[in-house]
Amino acid sequence: MARTKRQTRSAVVLGGTGFLGRRIVRHLLRHGFEVRSGSRHPERARSIFGAAVEAIRADVTDELSLNAALARSANVVNAVSLYVEHGEQTFDAIHVRAAARLARVARDVGIRQLVHISGIGSDPLSRSGYISARGRGEDAVREAFPGATIVRPAVMVGQDDAFLTTVARLVRLLPVYPLFGNGKTRLQPVHVEDVAEAVVRVLDNGDSAPCYELGGPRVYLYRDLVKTIAQQSSAHTVTVPMPFVLWSMMARLAEEVPSVPLTRNQVELMRRDNVTAADLPGFQQLGIEPVAIEDVIREMHDRKSER
């Protein structure tokens, strides 16, 4: 049965209350999409979006739940992510098996377009459980839904993020800031709002590429990025190199505490450059000029001062 125009501009966002997911929902609304936010706790979506979005219960580990969640939408975005394993919530369960399950259900119910959020550096052969699962998940999605589009953001920054906010707080607190290794890892931080807009344009673009890599307008050495954040935060701190082996040892101990302030997978990510590939499409092909990190920091400071 042919879809109506209204049905074609409908989308369900799995992980729709997460750091990126809730931004994708808002950008879809601005573009005139009929949006459903799917998560295991739909009450969170109701508190975030009110009546503008249909909040539904959706569990990517449950096929029946996915069938119900995808039944009335033409497009689906998988923005579900897991950074710390807990019990049955493992990297393999969420990033590989659940991603494959979602792609298979999307194919079977006739979804028009599937966008799968991954990350730059995803590698099925990595020794990191997280990075490996991300890479294997991409392969599983492509196998189940050959027309899926993979979106790989660089390190995402923005209000309430886990990276920029943490570094800005620490450079204000610490007179000496320990770097990961020698601080020469290359990073290309990207504004989360730009990534959300890119996802929507992928859905609007009928001939989207199989994969996009999204990075900010500038590549930094990690040590220079920390200095930039410190300057923008009016902080005076000294950076010192710290070997990765020590970070790994601390992360192993940190994983034993409930809040998990640092994981070995985070340490492993910081060993690798996190920049876009020259041979893959990105913001330019989607007509987006990415925001500079300095502007993101200023925006975050302005909002903080308004509180």
PDB file of C-alpha atoms in Angstrom:
ATOM      1  CA  MET A   1       0.000   0.000   0.000  1.00  0.00           C
ATOM      2  CA  ALA A   2       1.395   3.395  -0.981  1.00  0.00           C
ATOM      3  CA  ARG A   3       2.082   5.754   1.872  1.00  0.00           C
ATOM      4  CA  THR A   4       0.418   9.155   1.990  1.00  0.00           C
ATOM      5  CA  LYS A   5       2.558  12.321   2.104  1.00  0.00           C
ATOM      6  CA  ARG A   6       1.778  12.671   5.815  1.00  0.00           C
ATOM      7  CA  GLN A   7       2.833   9.088   6.498  1.00  0.00           C
ATOM      8  CA  THR A   8       6.060   9.562   4.555  1.00  0.00           C
ATOM      9  CA  ARG A   9       7.007  12.475   6.840  1.00  0.00           C
ATOM     10  CA  SER A  10       6.587  10.444   9.996  1.00  0.00           C
ATOM     11  CA  ALA A  11       9.459   9.164  12.100  1.00  0.00           C
ATOM     12  CA  VAL A  12      10.109   7.243  15.279  1.00  0.00           C
ATOM     13  CA  VAL A  13      13.294   7.963  17.222  1.00  0.00           C
ATOM     14  CA  LEU A  14      14.513   5.091  19.379  1.00  0.00           C
ATOM     15  CA  GLY A  15      16.496   6.516  22.275  1.00  0.00           C
ATOM     16  CA  GLY A  16      14.453   9.671  21.821  1.00  0.00           C
ATOM     17  CA  THR A  17      15.138  11.021  25.313  1.00  0.00           C
ATOM     18  CA  GLY A  18      18.934  10.685  25.166  1.00  0.00           C
ATOM     19  CA  PHE A  19      21.571  13.381  24.683  1.00  0.00           C
ATOM     20  CA  LEU A  20      21.370  13.196  20.872  1.00  0.00           C
ATOM     21  CA  GLY A  21      17.951  11.574  20.543  1.00  0.00           C
ATOM     22  CA  ARG A  22      15.985  14.405  22.117  1.00  0.00           C
ATOM     23  CA  ARG A  23      17.702  16.890  19.801  1.00  0.00           C
ATOM     24  CA  ILE A  24      16.811  14.768  16.780  1.00  0.00           C
ATOM     25  CA  VAL A  25      13.176  14.754  17.916  1.00  0.00           C
ATOM     26  CA  ARG A  26      13.123  18.559  18.174  1.00  0.00           C
ATOM     27  CA  HIS A  27      14.757  19.049  14.771  1.00  0.00           C
ATOM     28  CA  LEU A  28      12.287  16.624  13.178  1.00  0.00           C
ATOM     29  CA  LEU A  29       9.433  18.666  14.623  1.00  0.00           C
ATOM     30  CA  ARG A  30      10.912  21.874  13.194  1.00  0.00           C
ATOM     31  CA  HIS A  31      11.021  20.224   9.782  1.00  0.00           C
ATOM     32  CA  GLY A  32       7.356  19.297   9.973  1.00  0.00           C
ATOM     33  CA  PHE A  33       7.675  15.602  10.756  1.00  0.00           C
ATOM     34  CA  GLU A  34       5.104  13.690  12.762  1.00  0.00           C
ATOM     35  CA  VAL A  35       7.316  12.285  15.516  1.00  0.00           C
ATOM     36  CA  ARG A  36       7.149   9.402  17.964  1.00  0.00           C
ATOM     37  CA  SER A  37       9.749   9.115  20.711  1.00  0.00           C
ATOM     38  CA  GLY A  38      10.465   5.540  21.698  1.00  0.00           C
ATOM     39  CA  SER A  39      12.190   4.542  24.933  1.00  0.00           C
ATOM     40  CA  ARG A  40      11.824   2.162  27.861  1.00  0.00           C
ATOM     41  CA  HIS A  41      10.554   5.093  29.957  1.00  0.00           C
ATOM     42  CA  PRO A  42       8.016   7.029  27.853  1.00  0.00           C
ATOM     43  CA  GLU A  43       7.112   9.255  30.810  1.00  0.00           C
ATOM     44  CA  ARG A  44      10.473  10.979  30.311  1.00  0.00           C
ATOM     45  CA  ALA A  45       9.527  11.882  26.754  1.00  0.00           C
ATOM     46  CA  ARG A  46       6.196  13.293  27.948  1.00  0.00           C
ATOM     47  CA  SER A  47       7.981  15.522  30.456  1.00  0.00           C
ATOM     48  CA  ILE A  48      10.466  16.725  27.793  1.00  0.00           C
ATOM     49  CA  PHE A  49       8.199  17.233  24.775  1.00  0.00           C
ATOM     50  CA  GLY A  50       4.687  17.504  26.198  1.00  0.00           C
ATOM     51  CA  ALA A  51       1.911  16.919  23.689  1.00  0.00           C
ATOM     52  CA  ALA A  52       4.036  17.776  20.641  1.00  0.00           C
ATOM     53  CA  VAL A  53       5.374  14.212  20.425  1.00  0.00           C
ATOM     54  CA  GLU A  54       3.779  10.823  20.870  1.00  0.00           C
ATOM     55  CA  ALA A  55       5.699   9.082  23.633  1.00  0.00           C
ATOM     56  CA  ILE A  56       5.718   5.308  23.263  1.00  0.00           C
ATOM     57  CA  ARG A  57       7.326   2.448  25.132  1.00  0.00           C
ATOM     58  CA  ALA A  58       9.948   0.750  22.972  1.00  0.00           C
ATOM     59  CA  ASP A  59      12.593  -1.747  24.027  1.00  0.00           C
ATOM     60  CA  VAL A  60      15.225  -2.602  21.408  1.00  0.00           C
ATOM     61  CA  THR A  61      15.816  -5.962  23.139  1.00  0.00           C
ATOM     62  CA  ASP A  62      12.162  -6.980  22.589  1.00  0.00           C
ATOM     63  CA  GLU A  63      11.000  -7.743  19.041  1.00  0.00           C
ATOM     64  CA  LEU A  64       7.280  -7.435  19.838  1.00  0.00           C
ATOM     65  CA  SER A  65       7.907  -4.012  21.321  1.00  0.00           C
ATOM     66  CA  LEU A  66       9.779  -2.936  18.196  1.00  0.00           C
ATOM     67  CA  ASN A  67       7.021  -4.163  15.891  1.00  0.00           C
ATOM     68  CA  ALA A  68       4.503  -2.019  17.742  1.00  0.00           C
ATOM     69  CA  ALA A  69       6.835   1.006  17.849  1.00  0.00           C
ATOM     70  CA  LEU A  70       7.594   0.953  14.112  1.00  0.00           C
ATOM     71  CA  ALA A  71       4.144   0.042  12.833  1.00  0.00           C
ATOM     72  CA  ARG A  72       2.879   3.564  12.019  1.00  0.00           C
ATOM     73  CA  SER A  73       6.061   5.355  10.954  1.00  0.00           C
ATOM     74  CA  ALA A  74       7.800   5.643   7.609  1.00  0.00           C
ATOM     75  CA  ASN A  75      11.255   6.381   9.014  1.00  0.00           C
ATOM     76  CA  VAL A  76      13.225   5.242  12.036  1.00  0.00           C
ATOM     77  CA  VAL A  77      16.320   6.610  13.763  1.00  0.00           C
ATOM     78  CA  ASN A  78      18.259   4.324  16.089  1.00  0.00           C
ATOM     79  CA  ALA A  79      19.848   6.678  18.626  1.00  0.00           C
ATOM     80  CA  VAL A  80      20.071   4.055  21.378  1.00  0.00           C
ATOM     81  CA  SER A  81      23.507   3.874  22.983  1.00  0.00           C
ATOM     82  CA  LEU A  82      25.238   2.248  25.936  1.00  0.00           C
ATOM     83  CA  TYR A  83      28.522   3.449  27.415  1.00  0.00           C
ATOM     84  CA  VAL A  84      28.721   1.351  30.585  1.00  0.00           C
ATOM     85  CA  GLU A  85      27.682  -2.289  30.819  1.00  0.00           C
ATOM     86  CA  HIS A  86      25.246  -3.387  33.558  1.00  0.00           C
ATOM     87  CA  GLY A  87      24.073  -6.986  33.858  1.00  0.00           C
ATOM     88  CA  GLU A  88      22.279  -7.998  30.663  1.00  0.00           C
ATOM     89  CA  GLN A  89      22.806  -4.510  29.232  1.00  0.00           C
ATOM     90  CA  THR A  90      26.069  -5.295  27.432  1.00  0.00           C
ATOM     91  CA  PHE A  91      27.713  -3.665  24.428  1.00  0.00           C
ATOM     92  CA  ASP A  92      27.040  -6.786  22.367  1.00  0.00           C
ATOM     93  CA  ALA A  93      23.385  -6.909  23.459  1.00  0.00           C
ATOM     94  CA  ILE A  94      22.636  -3.260  22.626  1.00  0.00           C
ATOM     95  CA  HIS A  95      25.028  -2.235  19.863  1.00  0.00           C
ATOM     96  CA  VAL A  96      25.056  -5.502  17.928  1.00  0.00           C
ATOM     97  CA  ARG A  97      22.106  -7.810  18.622  1.00  0.00           C
ATOM     98  CA  ALA A  98      19.549  -5.073  19.332  1.00  0.00           C
ATOM     99  CA  ALA A  99      20.734  -2.999  16.359  1.00  0.00           C
ATOM    100  CA  ALA A 100      20.377  -6.044  14.090  1.00  0.00           C
ATOM    101  CA  ARG A 101      16.943  -6.804  15.542  1.00  0.00           C
ATOM    102  CA  LEU A 102      15.743  -3.253  14.939  1.00  0.00           C
ATOM    103  CA  ALA A 103      17.061  -3.277  11.362  1.00  0.00           C
ATOM    104  CA  ARG A 104      15.367  -6.610  10.660  1.00  0.00           C
ATOM    105  CA  VAL A 105      12.025  -5.424  12.049  1.00  0.00           C
ATOM    106  CA  ALA A 106      12.334  -2.160  10.095  1.00  0.00           C
ATOM    107  CA  ARG A 107      12.848  -4.127   6.907  1.00  0.00           C
ATOM    108  CA  ASP A 108       9.956  -6.501   7.614  1.00  0.00           C
ATOM    109  CA  VAL A 109       7.390  -3.781   8.412  1.00  0.00           C
ATOM    110  CA  GLY A 110       8.338  -1.746   5.328  1.00  0.00           C
ATOM    111  CA  ILE A 111      10.189   1.182   6.880  1.00  0.00           C
ATOM    112  CA  ARG A 112      11.171   3.703   4.176  1.00  0.00           C
ATOM    113  CA  GLN A 113      14.471   4.780   5.700  1.00  0.00           C
ATOM    114  CA  LEU A 114      16.604   3.708   8.652  1.00  0.00           C
ATOM    115  CA  VAL A 115      19.293   5.943  10.120  1.00  0.00           C
ATOM    116  CA  HIS A 116      21.654   4.173  12.511  1.00  0.00           C
ATOM    117  CA  ILE A 117      23.754   6.343  14.827  1.00  0.00           C
ATOM    118  CA  SER A 118      27.251   4.964  15.339  1.00  0.00           C
ATOM    119  CA  GLY A 119      30.513   6.828  15.924  1.00  0.00           C
ATOM    120  CA  ILE A 120      33.789   7.741  14.247  1.00  0.00           C
ATOM    121  CA  GLY A 121      36.379   5.069  14.889  1.00  0.00           C
ATOM    122  CA  SER A 122      33.912   2.170  15.115  1.00  0.00           C
ATOM    123  CA  ASP A 123      35.939  -0.945  14.367  1.00  0.00           C
ATOM    124  CA  PRO A 124      34.797  -4.578  14.639  1.00  0.00           C
ATOM    125  CA  LEU A 125      38.437  -5.637  15.165  1.00  0.00           C
ATOM    126  CA  SER A 126      39.146  -3.251  18.043  1.00  0.00           C
ATOM    127  CA  ARG A 127      40.302  -4.693  21.371  1.00  0.00           C
ATOM    128  CA  SER A 128      37.856  -2.328  23.087  1.00  0.00           C
ATOM    129  CA  GLY A 129      34.520  -4.014  23.711  1.00  0.00           C
ATOM    130  CA  TYR A 130      32.634  -0.781  23.074  1.00  0.00           C
ATOM    131  CA  ILE A 131      34.435   0.181  19.848  1.00  0.00           C
ATOM    132  CA  SER A 132      34.249  -3.383  18.526  1.00  0.00           C
ATOM    133  CA  ALA A 133      30.524  -3.642  19.252  1.00  0.00           C
ATOM    134  CA  ARG A 134      29.884  -0.363  17.433  1.00  0.00           C
ATOM    135  CA  GLY A 135      31.686  -1.689  14.358  1.00  0.00           C
ATOM    136  CA  ARG A 136      29.973  -5.076  14.434  1.00  0.00           C
ATOM    137  CA  GLY A 137      26.663  -3.320  14.915  1.00  0.00           C
ATOM    138  CA  GLU A 138      27.148  -1.340  11.718  1.00  0.00           C
ATOM    139  CA  ASP A 139      27.831  -4.569   9.823  1.00  0.00           C
ATOM    140  CA  ALA A 140      24.755  -6.231  11.321  1.00  0.00           C
ATOM    141  CA  VAL A 141      22.523  -3.283  10.394  1.00  0.00           C
ATOM    142  CA  ARG A 142      23.754  -3.221   6.791  1.00  0.00           C
ATOM    143  CA  GLU A 143      23.185  -6.958   6.464  1.00  0.00           C
ATOM    144  CA  ALA A 144      19.608  -6.767   7.770  1.00  0.00           C
ATOM    145  CA  PHE A 145      18.662  -3.457   6.081  1.00  0.00           C
ATOM    146  CA  PRO A 146      20.958  -2.868   3.071  1.00  0.00           C
ATOM    147  CA  GLY A 147      19.588   0.620   2.414  1.00  0.00           C
ATOM    148  CA  ALA A 148      20.280   1.898   5.937  1.00  0.00           C
ATOM    149  CA  THR A 149      22.316   5.067   6.418  1.00  0.00           C
ATOM    150  CA  ILE A 150      25.064   5.013   9.048  1.00  0.00           C
ATOM    151  CA  VAL A 151      25.790   8.339  10.765  1.00  0.00           C
ATOM    152  CA  ARG A 152      29.101   8.551  12.632  1.00  0.00           C
ATOM    153  CA  PRO A 153      29.551  11.693  14.728  1.00  0.00           C
ATOM    154  CA  ALA A 154      32.852  12.743  16.255  1.00  0.00           C
ATOM    155  CA  VAL A 155      32.888  13.585  19.991  1.00  0.00           C
ATOM    156  CA  MET A 156      29.626  15.473  20.520  1.00  0.00           C
ATOM    157  CA  VAL A 157      29.483  18.600  22.663  1.00  0.00           C
ATOM    158  CA  GLY A 158      26.671  20.771  23.926  1.00  0.00           C
ATOM    159  CA  GLN A 159      24.600  21.631  26.963  1.00  0.00           C
ATOM    160  CA  ASP A 160      24.733  18.774  29.517  1.00  0.00           C
ATOM    161  CA  ASP A 161      27.287  16.767  27.519  1.00  0.00           C
ATOM    162  CA  ALA A 162      29.748  14.333  29.071  1.00  0.00           C
ATOM    163  CA  PHE A 163      32.907  15.753  27.497  1.00  0.00           C
ATOM    164  CA  LEU A 164      33.021  19.537  27.252  1.00  0.00           C
ATOM    165  CA  THR A 165      31.145  20.098  30.518  1.00  0.00           C
ATOM    166  CA  THR A 166      33.508  17.771  32.389  1.00  0.00           C
ATOM    167  CA  VAL A 167      36.691  19.316  30.983  1.00  0.00           C
ATOM    168  CA  ALA A 168      35.427  22.862  31.641  1.00  0.00           C
ATOM    169  CA  ARG A 169      34.640  21.982  35.255  1.00  0.00           C
ATOM    170  CA  LEU A 170      37.995  20.293  35.846  1.00  0.00           C
ATOM    171  CA  VAL A 171      40.143  23.069  34.353  1.00  0.00           C
ATOM    172  CA  ARG A 172      38.457  25.480  36.752  1.00  0.00           C
ATOM    173  CA  LEU A 173      39.019  23.178  39.745  1.00  0.00           C
ATOM    174  CA  LEU A 174      42.474  21.735  39.069  1.00  0.00           C
ATOM    175  CA  PRO A 175      45.689  23.785  39.017  1.00  0.00           C
ATOM    176  CA  VAL A 176      47.279  20.862  37.130  1.00  0.00           C
ATOM    177  CA  TYR A 177      45.256  19.008  34.484  1.00  0.00           C
ATOM    178  CA  PRO A 178      46.410  15.444  33.589  1.00  0.00           C
ATOM    179  CA  LEU A 179      46.289  14.715  29.856  1.00  0.00           C
ATOM    180  CA  PHE A 180      45.561  11.388  28.230  1.00  0.00           C
ATOM    181  CA  GLY A 181      49.021  10.277  27.101  1.00  0.00           C
ATOM    182  CA  ASN A 182      51.060  13.090  25.588  1.00  0.00           C
ATOM    183  CA  GLY A 183      47.928  14.996  24.592  1.00  0.00           C
ATOM    184  CA  LYS A 184      48.515  14.530  20.862  1.00  0.00           C
ATOM    185  CA  THR A 185      45.345  12.582  20.055  1.00  0.00           C
ATOM    186  CA  ARG A 186      43.487  14.468  17.322  1.00  0.00           C
ATOM    187  CA  LEU A 187      39.866  15.379  18.025  1.00  0.00           C
ATOM    188  CA  GLN A 188      37.220  17.086  15.907  1.00  0.00           C
ATOM    189  CA  PRO A 189      34.416  17.897  18.393  1.00  0.00           C
ATOM    190  CA  VAL A 190      31.006  18.537  16.883  1.00  0.00           C
ATOM    191  CA  HIS A 191      27.971  20.398  18.198  1.00  0.00           C
ATOM    192  CA  VAL A 192      25.188  17.931  19.004  1.00  0.00           C
ATOM    193  CA  GLU A 193      22.615  20.276  17.438  1.00  0.00           C
ATOM    194  CA  ASP A 194      24.474  20.092  14.116  1.00  0.00           C
ATOM    195  CA  VAL A 195      24.416  16.300  14.257  1.00  0.00           C
ATOM    196  CA  ALA A 196      20.670  16.312  14.950  1.00  0.00           C
ATOM    197  CA  GLU A 197      20.049  18.620  11.989  1.00  0.00           C
ATOM    198  CA  ALA A 198      22.187  16.373   9.782  1.00  0.00           C
ATOM    199  CA  VAL A 199      20.113  13.314  10.694  1.00  0.00           C
ATOM    200  CA  VAL A 200      16.923  15.112   9.678  1.00  0.00           C
ATOM    201  CA  ARG A 201      18.432  16.178   6.364  1.00  0.00           C
ATOM    202  CA  VAL A 202      19.487  12.597   5.719  1.00  0.00           C
ATOM    203  CA  LEU A 203      15.835  11.574   6.138  1.00  0.00           C
ATOM    204  CA  ASP A 204      14.744  14.420   3.851  1.00  0.00           C
ATOM    205  CA  ASN A 205      17.308  13.419   1.217  1.00  0.00           C
ATOM    206  CA  GLY A 206      15.975  10.512  -0.823  1.00  0.00           C
ATOM    207  CA  ASP A 207      19.391   9.649  -2.292  1.00  0.00           C
ATOM    208  CA  SER A 208      21.366   9.753   0.959  1.00  0.00           C
ATOM    209  CA  ALA A 209      24.806   8.175   1.014  1.00  0.00           C
ATOM    210  CA  PRO A 210      25.327   4.874   2.880  1.00  0.00           C
ATOM    211  CA  CYS A 211      27.497   6.574   5.509  1.00  0.00           C
ATOM    212  CA  TYR A 212      28.199  10.091   6.792  1.00  0.00           C
ATOM    213  CA  GLU A 213      30.958  11.169   9.160  1.00  0.00           C
ATOM    214  CA  LEU A 214      30.262  14.381  11.048  1.00  0.00           C
ATOM    215  CA  GLY A 215      32.965  16.493  12.670  1.00  0.00           C
ATOM    216  CA  GLY A 216      33.295  20.112  13.710  1.00  0.00           C
ATOM    217  CA  PRO A 217      35.040  22.779  11.619  1.00  0.00           C
ATOM    218  CA  ARG A 218      38.431  22.345  13.308  1.00  0.00           C
ATOM    219  CA  VAL A 219      40.726  19.478  14.296  1.00  0.00           C
ATOM    220  CA  TYR A 220      42.541  19.911  17.627  1.00  0.00           C
ATOM    221  CA  LEU A 221      45.300  18.106  19.418  1.00  0.00           C
ATOM    222  CA  TYR A 222      43.757  17.051  22.723  1.00  0.00           C
ATOM    223  CA  ARG A 223      46.162  19.233  24.719  1.00  0.00           C
ATOM    224  CA  ASP A 224      45.297  22.269  22.579  1.00  0.00           C
ATOM    225  CA  LEU A 225      41.596  21.575  22.970  1.00  0.00           C
ATOM    226  CA  VAL A 226      41.962  21.524  26.762  1.00  0.00           C
ATOM    227  CA  LYS A 227      43.819  24.842  26.610  1.00  0.00           C
ATOM    228  CA  THR A 228      41.096  26.330  24.396  1.00  0.00           C
ATOM    229  CA  ILE A 229      38.389  25.222  26.845  1.00  0.00           C
ATOM    230  CA  ALA A 230      40.414  26.652  29.739  1.00  0.00           C
ATOM    231  CA  GLN A 231      40.835  30.006  27.979  1.00  0.00           C
ATOM    232  CA  GLN A 232      37.159  30.188  27.105  1.00  0.00           C
ATOM    233  CA  SER A 233      36.338  29.321  30.730  1.00  0.00           C
ATOM    234  CA  SER A 234      38.729  31.969  32.110  1.00  0.00           C
ATOM    235  CA  ALA A 235      40.616  29.198  33.903  1.00  0.00           C
ATOM    236  CA  HIS A 236      44.325  29.055  34.633  1.00  0.00           C
ATOM    237  CA  THR A 237      45.604  25.502  34.632  1.00  0.00           C
ATOM    238  CA  VAL A 238      48.788  23.674  33.636  1.00  0.00           C
ATOM    239  CA  THR A 239      48.532  20.513  31.534  1.00  0.00           C
ATOM    240  CA  VAL A 240      50.815  17.538  32.201  1.00  0.00           C
ATOM    241  CA  PRO A 241      51.131  14.281  30.218  1.00  0.00           C
ATOM    242  CA  MET A 242      50.017  11.080  31.938  1.00  0.00           C
ATOM    243  CA  PRO A 243      50.755   7.629  30.429  1.00  0.00           C
ATOM    244  CA  PHE A 244      47.820   5.629  29.132  1.00  0.00           C
ATOM    245  CA  VAL A 245      48.853   2.645  31.245  1.00  0.00           C
ATOM    246  CA  LEU A 246      48.124   4.694  34.384  1.00  0.00           C
ATOM    247  CA  TRP A 247      44.784   5.828  32.997  1.00  0.00           C
ATOM    248  CA  SER A 248      43.872   2.204  32.274  1.00  0.00           C
ATOM    249  CA  MET A 249      44.792   1.168  35.813  1.00  0.00           C
ATOM    250  CA  MET A 250      42.674   3.967  37.294  1.00  0.00           C
ATOM    251  CA  ALA A 251      39.792   3.121  34.981  1.00  0.00           C
ATOM    252  CA  ARG A 252      39.876  -0.514  36.055  1.00  0.00           C
ATOM    253  CA  LEU A 253      39.463   0.620  39.676  1.00  0.00           C
ATOM    254  CA  ALA A 254      36.859   3.261  38.778  1.00  0.00           C
ATOM    255  CA  GLU A 255      34.663   0.640  37.116  1.00  0.00           C
ATOM    256  CA  GLU A 256      34.140  -0.942  40.538  1.00  0.00           C
ATOM    257  CA  VAL A 257      32.265   2.081  41.926  1.00  0.00           C
ATOM    258  CA  PRO A 258      28.560   2.727  41.199  1.00  0.00           C
ATOM    259  CA  SER A 259      28.914   6.081  39.393  1.00  0.00           C
ATOM    260  CA  VAL A 260      31.725   4.839  37.069  1.00  0.00           C
ATOM    261  CA  PRO A 261      33.523   8.189  36.518  1.00  0.00           C
ATOM    262  CA  LEU A 262      36.007   6.610  34.098  1.00  0.00           C
ATOM    263  CA  THR A 263      36.012   3.401  32.041  1.00  0.00           C
ATOM    264  CA  ARG A 264      38.694   1.508  30.155  1.00  0.00           C
ATOM    265  CA  ASN A 265      36.671   1.970  26.973  1.00  0.00           C
ATOM    266  CA  GLN A 266      36.867   5.754  27.391  1.00  0.00           C
ATOM    267  CA  VAL A 267      40.627   5.456  27.822  1.00  0.00           C
ATOM    268  CA  GLU A 268      40.844   3.302  24.702  1.00  0.00           C
ATOM    269  CA  LEU A 269      38.854   5.878  22.722  1.00  0.00           C
ATOM    270  CA  MET A 270      41.357   8.567  23.720  1.00  0.00           C
ATOM    271  CA  ARG A 271      44.212   6.507  22.268  1.00  0.00           C
ATOM    272  CA  ARG A 272      42.773   6.944  18.773  1.00  0.00           C
ATOM    273  CA  ASP A 273      42.341  10.000  16.571  1.00  0.00           C
ATOM    274  CA  ASN A 274      38.670  10.965  16.331  1.00  0.00           C
ATOM    275  CA  VAL A 275      38.428  12.842  13.035  1.00  0.00           C
ATOM    276  CA  THR A 276      36.355  12.475   9.895  1.00  0.00           C
ATOM    277  CA  ALA A 277      37.572  10.492   6.898  1.00  0.00           C
ATOM    278  CA  ALA A 278      38.383  12.535   3.800  1.00  0.00           C
ATOM    279  CA  ASP A 279      36.644  10.050   1.492  1.00  0.00           C
ATOM    280  CA  LEU A 280      33.253  10.023   3.243  1.00  0.00           C
ATOM    281  CA  PRO A 281      30.473  12.628   2.922  1.00  0.00           C
ATOM    282  CA  GLY A 282      29.657  14.894   5.841  1.00  0.00           C
ATOM    283  CA  PHE A 283      28.155  18.264   6.689  1.00  0.00           C
ATOM    284  CA  GLN A 284      29.135  19.868   3.383  1.00  0.00           C
ATOM    285  CA  GLN A 285      27.089  17.371   1.381  1.00  0.00           C
ATOM    286  CA  LEU A 286      24.099  18.072   3.640  1.00  0.00           C
ATOM    287  CA  GLY A 287      24.401  21.851   3.308  1.00  0.00           C
ATOM    288  CA  ILE A 288      25.337  22.449   6.962  1.00  0.00           C
ATOM    289  CA  GLU A 289      28.079  24.742   8.240  1.00  0.00           C
ATOM    290  CA  PRO A 290      29.105  23.264  11.612  1.00  0.00           C
ATOM    291  CA  VAL A 291      29.387  25.482  14.685  1.00  0.00           C
ATOM    292  CA  ALA A 292      32.835  26.182  16.180  1.00  0.00           C
ATOM    293  CA  ILE A 293      33.502  24.795  19.645  1.00  0.00           C
ATOM    294  CA  GLU A 294      34.320  28.290  20.926  1.00  0.00           C
ATOM    295  CA  ASP A 295      30.753  29.321  20.092  1.00  0.00           C
ATOM    296  CA  VAL A 296      29.399  26.238  21.866  1.00  0.00           C
ATOM    297  CA  ILE A 297      31.392  27.095  25.010  1.00  0.00           C
ATOM    298  CA  ARG A 298      30.136  30.696  24.959  1.00  0.00           C
ATOM    299  CA  GLU A 299      26.558  29.501  24.565  1.00  0.00           C
ATOM    300  CA  MET A 300      26.959  27.131  27.514  1.00  0.00           C
ATOM    301  CA  HIS A 301      28.426  29.910  29.683  1.00  0.00           C
ATOM    302  CA  ASP A 302      25.614  32.284  28.723  1.00  0.00           C
ATOM    303  CA  ARG A 303      22.964  29.752  29.691  1.00  0.00           C
ATOM    304  CA  LYS A 304      24.732  29.022  32.972  1.00  0.00           C
ATOM    305  CA  SER A 305      24.886  32.716  33.865  1.00  0.00           C
ATOM    306  CA  GLU A 306      21.157  33.077  33.136  1.00  0.00           C
ATOM    307  CA  ARG A 307      20.255  30.487  35.793  1.00  0.00           C
TER     308      ARG A 307
END
